mmCIF file of C-alpha atoms in Angstrom:
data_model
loop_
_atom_site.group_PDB
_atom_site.id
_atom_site.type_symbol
_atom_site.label_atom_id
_atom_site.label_comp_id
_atom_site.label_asym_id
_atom_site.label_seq_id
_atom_site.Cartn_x
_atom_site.Cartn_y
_atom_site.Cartn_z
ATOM 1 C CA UNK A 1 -10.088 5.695 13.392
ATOM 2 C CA UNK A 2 -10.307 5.628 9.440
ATOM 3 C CA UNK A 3 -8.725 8.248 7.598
ATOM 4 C CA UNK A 4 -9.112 10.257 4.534
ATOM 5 C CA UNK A 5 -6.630 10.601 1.814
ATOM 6 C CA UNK A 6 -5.122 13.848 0.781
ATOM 7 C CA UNK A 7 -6.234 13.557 -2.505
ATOM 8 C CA UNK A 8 -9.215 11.641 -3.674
ATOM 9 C CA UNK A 9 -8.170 8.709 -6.054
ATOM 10 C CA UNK A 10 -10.373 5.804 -8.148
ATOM 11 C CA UNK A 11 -9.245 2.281 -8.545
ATOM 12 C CA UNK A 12 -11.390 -1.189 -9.285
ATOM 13 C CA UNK A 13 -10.682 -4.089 -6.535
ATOM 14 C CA UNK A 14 -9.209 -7.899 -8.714
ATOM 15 C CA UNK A 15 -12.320 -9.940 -9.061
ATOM 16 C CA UNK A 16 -13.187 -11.719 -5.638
ATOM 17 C CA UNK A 17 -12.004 -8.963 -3.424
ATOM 18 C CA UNK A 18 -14.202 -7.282 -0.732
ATOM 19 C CA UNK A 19 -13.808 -3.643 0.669
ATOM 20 C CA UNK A 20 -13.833 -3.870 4.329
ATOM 21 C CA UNK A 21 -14.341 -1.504 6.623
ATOM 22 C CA UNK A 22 -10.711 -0.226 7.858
ATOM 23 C CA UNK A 23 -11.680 -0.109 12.068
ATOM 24 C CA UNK A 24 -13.017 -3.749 11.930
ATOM 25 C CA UNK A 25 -10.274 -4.876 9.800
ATOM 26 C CA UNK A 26 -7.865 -4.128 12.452
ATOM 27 C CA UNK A 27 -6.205 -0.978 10.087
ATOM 28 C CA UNK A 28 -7.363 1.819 11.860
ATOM 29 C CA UNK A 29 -5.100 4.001 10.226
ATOM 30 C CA UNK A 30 -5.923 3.418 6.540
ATOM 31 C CA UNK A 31 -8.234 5.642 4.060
ATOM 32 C CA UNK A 32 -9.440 1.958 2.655
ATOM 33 C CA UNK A 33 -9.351 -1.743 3.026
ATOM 34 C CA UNK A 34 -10.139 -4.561 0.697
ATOM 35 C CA UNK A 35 -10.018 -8.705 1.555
ATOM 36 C CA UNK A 36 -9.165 -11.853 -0.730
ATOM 37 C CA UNK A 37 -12.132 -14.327 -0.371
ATOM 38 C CA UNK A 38 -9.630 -16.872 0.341
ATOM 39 C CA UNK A 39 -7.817 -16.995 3.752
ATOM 40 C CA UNK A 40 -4.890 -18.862 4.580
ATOM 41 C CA UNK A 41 -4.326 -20.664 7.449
ATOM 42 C CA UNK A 42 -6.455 -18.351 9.079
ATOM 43 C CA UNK A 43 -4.909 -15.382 7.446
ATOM 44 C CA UNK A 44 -6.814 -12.955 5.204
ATOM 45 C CA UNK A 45 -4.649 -11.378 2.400
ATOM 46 C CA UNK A 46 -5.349 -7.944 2.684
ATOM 47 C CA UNK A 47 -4.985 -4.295 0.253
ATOM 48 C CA UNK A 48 -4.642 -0.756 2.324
ATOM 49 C CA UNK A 49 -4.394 2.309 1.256
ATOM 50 C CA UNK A 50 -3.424 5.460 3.242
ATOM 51 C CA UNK A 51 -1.418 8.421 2.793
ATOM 52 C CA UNK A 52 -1.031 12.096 3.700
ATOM 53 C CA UNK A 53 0.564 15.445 3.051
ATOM 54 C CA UNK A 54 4.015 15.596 2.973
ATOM 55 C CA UNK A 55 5.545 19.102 3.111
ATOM 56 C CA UNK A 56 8.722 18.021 4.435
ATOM 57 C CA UNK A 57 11.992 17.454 1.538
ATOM 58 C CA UNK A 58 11.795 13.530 2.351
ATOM 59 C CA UNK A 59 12.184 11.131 -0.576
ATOM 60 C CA UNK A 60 9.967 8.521 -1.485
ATOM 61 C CA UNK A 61 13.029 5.935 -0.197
ATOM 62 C CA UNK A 62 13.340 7.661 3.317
ATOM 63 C CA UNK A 63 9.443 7.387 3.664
ATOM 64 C CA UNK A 64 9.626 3.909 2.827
ATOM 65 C CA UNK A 65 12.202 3.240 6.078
ATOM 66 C CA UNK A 66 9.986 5.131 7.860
ATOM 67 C CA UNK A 67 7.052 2.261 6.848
ATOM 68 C CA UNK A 68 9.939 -0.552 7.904
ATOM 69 C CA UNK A 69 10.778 1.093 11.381
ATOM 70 C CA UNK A 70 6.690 1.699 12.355
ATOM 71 C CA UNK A 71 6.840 -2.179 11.397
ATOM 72 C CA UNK A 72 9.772 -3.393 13.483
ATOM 73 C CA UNK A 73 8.735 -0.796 16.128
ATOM 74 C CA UNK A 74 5.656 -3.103 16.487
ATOM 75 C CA UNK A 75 7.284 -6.020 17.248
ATOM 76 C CA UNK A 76 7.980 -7.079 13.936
ATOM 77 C CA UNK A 77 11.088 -8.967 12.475
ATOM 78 C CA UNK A 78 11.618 -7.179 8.941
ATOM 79 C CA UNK A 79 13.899 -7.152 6.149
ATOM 80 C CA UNK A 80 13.272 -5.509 2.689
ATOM 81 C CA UNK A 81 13.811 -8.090 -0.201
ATOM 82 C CA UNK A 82 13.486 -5.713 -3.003
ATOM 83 C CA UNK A 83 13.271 -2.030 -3.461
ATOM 84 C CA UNK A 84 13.342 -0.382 -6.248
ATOM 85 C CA UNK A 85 12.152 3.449 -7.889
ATOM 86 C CA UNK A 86 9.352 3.230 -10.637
ATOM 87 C CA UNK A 87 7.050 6.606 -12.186
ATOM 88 C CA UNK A 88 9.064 8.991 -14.116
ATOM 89 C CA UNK A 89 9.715 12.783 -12.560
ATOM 90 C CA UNK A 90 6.176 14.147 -12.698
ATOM 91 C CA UNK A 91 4.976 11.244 -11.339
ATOM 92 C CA UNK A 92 7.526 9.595 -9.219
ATOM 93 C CA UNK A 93 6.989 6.112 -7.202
ATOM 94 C CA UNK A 94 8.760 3.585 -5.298
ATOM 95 C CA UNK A 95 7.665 -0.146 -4.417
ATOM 96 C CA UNK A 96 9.343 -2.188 -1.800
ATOM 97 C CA UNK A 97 8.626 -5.719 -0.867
ATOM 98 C CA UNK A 98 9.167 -6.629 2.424
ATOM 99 C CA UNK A 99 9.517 -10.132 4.434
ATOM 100 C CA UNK A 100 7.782 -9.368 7.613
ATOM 101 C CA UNK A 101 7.608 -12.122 10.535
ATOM 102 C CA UNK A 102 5.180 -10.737 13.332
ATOM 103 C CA UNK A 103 2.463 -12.175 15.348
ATOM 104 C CA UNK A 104 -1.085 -11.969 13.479
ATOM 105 C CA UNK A 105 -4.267 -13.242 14.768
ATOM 106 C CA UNK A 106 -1.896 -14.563 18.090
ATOM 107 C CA UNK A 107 0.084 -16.645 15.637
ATOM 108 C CA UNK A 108 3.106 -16.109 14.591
ATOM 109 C CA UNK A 109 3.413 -15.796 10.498
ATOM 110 C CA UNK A 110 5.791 -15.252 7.984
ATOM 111 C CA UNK A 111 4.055 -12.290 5.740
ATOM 112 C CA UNK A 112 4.962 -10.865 2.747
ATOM 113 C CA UNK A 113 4.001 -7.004 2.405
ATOM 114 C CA UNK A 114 4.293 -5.498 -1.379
ATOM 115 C CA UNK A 115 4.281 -1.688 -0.828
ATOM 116 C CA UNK A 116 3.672 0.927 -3.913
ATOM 117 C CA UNK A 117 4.253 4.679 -2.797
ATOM 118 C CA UNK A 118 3.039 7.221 -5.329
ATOM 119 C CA UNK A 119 3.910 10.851 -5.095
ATOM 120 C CA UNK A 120 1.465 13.410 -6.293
ATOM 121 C CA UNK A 121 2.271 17.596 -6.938
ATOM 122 C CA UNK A 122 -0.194 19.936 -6.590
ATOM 123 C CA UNK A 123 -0.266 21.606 -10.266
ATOM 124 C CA UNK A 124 -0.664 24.882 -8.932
ATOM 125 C CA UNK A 125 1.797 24.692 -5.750
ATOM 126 C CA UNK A 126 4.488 21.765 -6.159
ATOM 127 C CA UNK A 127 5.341 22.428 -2.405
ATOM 128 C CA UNK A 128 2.370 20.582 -2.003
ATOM 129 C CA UNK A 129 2.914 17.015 -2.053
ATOM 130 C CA UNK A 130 0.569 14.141 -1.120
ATOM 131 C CA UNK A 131 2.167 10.711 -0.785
ATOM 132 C CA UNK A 132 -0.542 7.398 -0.886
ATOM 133 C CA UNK A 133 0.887 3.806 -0.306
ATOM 134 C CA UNK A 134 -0.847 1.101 -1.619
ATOM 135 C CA UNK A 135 -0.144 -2.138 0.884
ATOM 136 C CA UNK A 136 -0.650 -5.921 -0.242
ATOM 137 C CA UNK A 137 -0.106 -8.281 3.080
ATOM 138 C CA UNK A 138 -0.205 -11.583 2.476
ATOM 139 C CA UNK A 139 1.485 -15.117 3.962
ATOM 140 C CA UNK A 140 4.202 -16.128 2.360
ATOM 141 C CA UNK A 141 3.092 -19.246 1.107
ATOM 142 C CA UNK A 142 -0.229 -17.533 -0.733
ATOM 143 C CA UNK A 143 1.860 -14.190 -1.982
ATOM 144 C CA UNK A 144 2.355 -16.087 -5.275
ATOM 145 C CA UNK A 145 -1.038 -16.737 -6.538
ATOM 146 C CA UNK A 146 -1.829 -13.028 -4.826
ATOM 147 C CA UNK A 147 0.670 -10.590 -5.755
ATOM 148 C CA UNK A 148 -0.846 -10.550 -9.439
ATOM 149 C CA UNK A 149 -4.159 -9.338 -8.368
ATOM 150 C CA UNK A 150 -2.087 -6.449 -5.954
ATOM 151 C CA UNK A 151 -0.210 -5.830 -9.625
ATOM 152 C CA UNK A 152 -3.639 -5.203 -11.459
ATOM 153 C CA UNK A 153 -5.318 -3.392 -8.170
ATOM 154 C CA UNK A 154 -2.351 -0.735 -9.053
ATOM 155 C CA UNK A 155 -2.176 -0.311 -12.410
ATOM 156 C CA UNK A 156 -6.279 1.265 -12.034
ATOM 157 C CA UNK A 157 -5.432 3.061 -9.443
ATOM 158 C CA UNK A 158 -5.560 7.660 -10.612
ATOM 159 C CA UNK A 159 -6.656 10.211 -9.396
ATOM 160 C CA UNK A 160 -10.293 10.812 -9.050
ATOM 161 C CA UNK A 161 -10.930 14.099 -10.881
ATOM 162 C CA UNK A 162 -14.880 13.517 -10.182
ATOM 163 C CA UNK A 163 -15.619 12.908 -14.141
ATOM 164 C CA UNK A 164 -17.114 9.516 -14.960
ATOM 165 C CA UNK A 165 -14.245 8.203 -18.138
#
């Protein structure tokens, strides 16, 4: 079942790039879905978003293992290649790139997942905290000439205050 976000947010998709609905993209649990026109070897590159309220104290770091274990806990062979904290203190973030080896499609792949969390304060009540991640998945081999267009999909991506800029 698709979800919402916790806070509405605008972005524009790299040139090429297809929303999708999230059930019949097999990510049932993300807010939104977007495709690369080019598969490969029968893989489909593929941009998530999701997120939710977080009231509890953990950082952006310990919700990023939480990402790795749901992965491994799937069957999935992980290992993080890079991690690393980005944002400043109003607007923290974290992005993590993993090496994932799991079965896709009933083949096994090597993937590639590029993972942006962003952490967002209610002005009003900074106990309120939202956290979105922003998910690139891609074979190895294609994560090169992909990865850019993931880079550019997150620098547009702000919240949506509902006025046109």
């Amino acid at each position: 079942m698709t979800t919402t976000l916790p806070v509405p947010i605008a972005f524009e998709l790299p040139d090429g790039w297809r929303a999708a609905p999230p059930d019949g993209a097999g990510a049932p649990g993300a807010a939104f879905v977007a495709l690369h026109p080019r598969p490969d070897a029968g893989f489909t590159a593929n941009i998530t978003v999701d997120g939710g309220f977080r009231p509890d104290p953990a950082t952006l770091a310990e919700i990023a293992d939480e990402s790795v274990e749901n992965l491994r806990g799937s069957g999935a062979s992980v290992e993080i290649a890079e991690r690393r904290e980005v944002g400043s203190k109003d607007a923290p973030g974290l992005t993590q790139t993993l090496a994932v080896s799991a079965v896709a499609g009933g083949t096994l792949r090597d993937l590639v997942q590029s993972q942006v969390y962003l952490s967002l304060l209610d002005v009003d009540d900074p106990g309120k905290r939202a956290v979105i991640r922003l998910v690139l998945t891609v074979t190895a081999s294609q994560h090169g000439s992909v990865v850019e267009d993931f880079r550019e999909f997150v620098r547009t991506v702000r919240p949506d205050t509902g006025t046109a800029q």
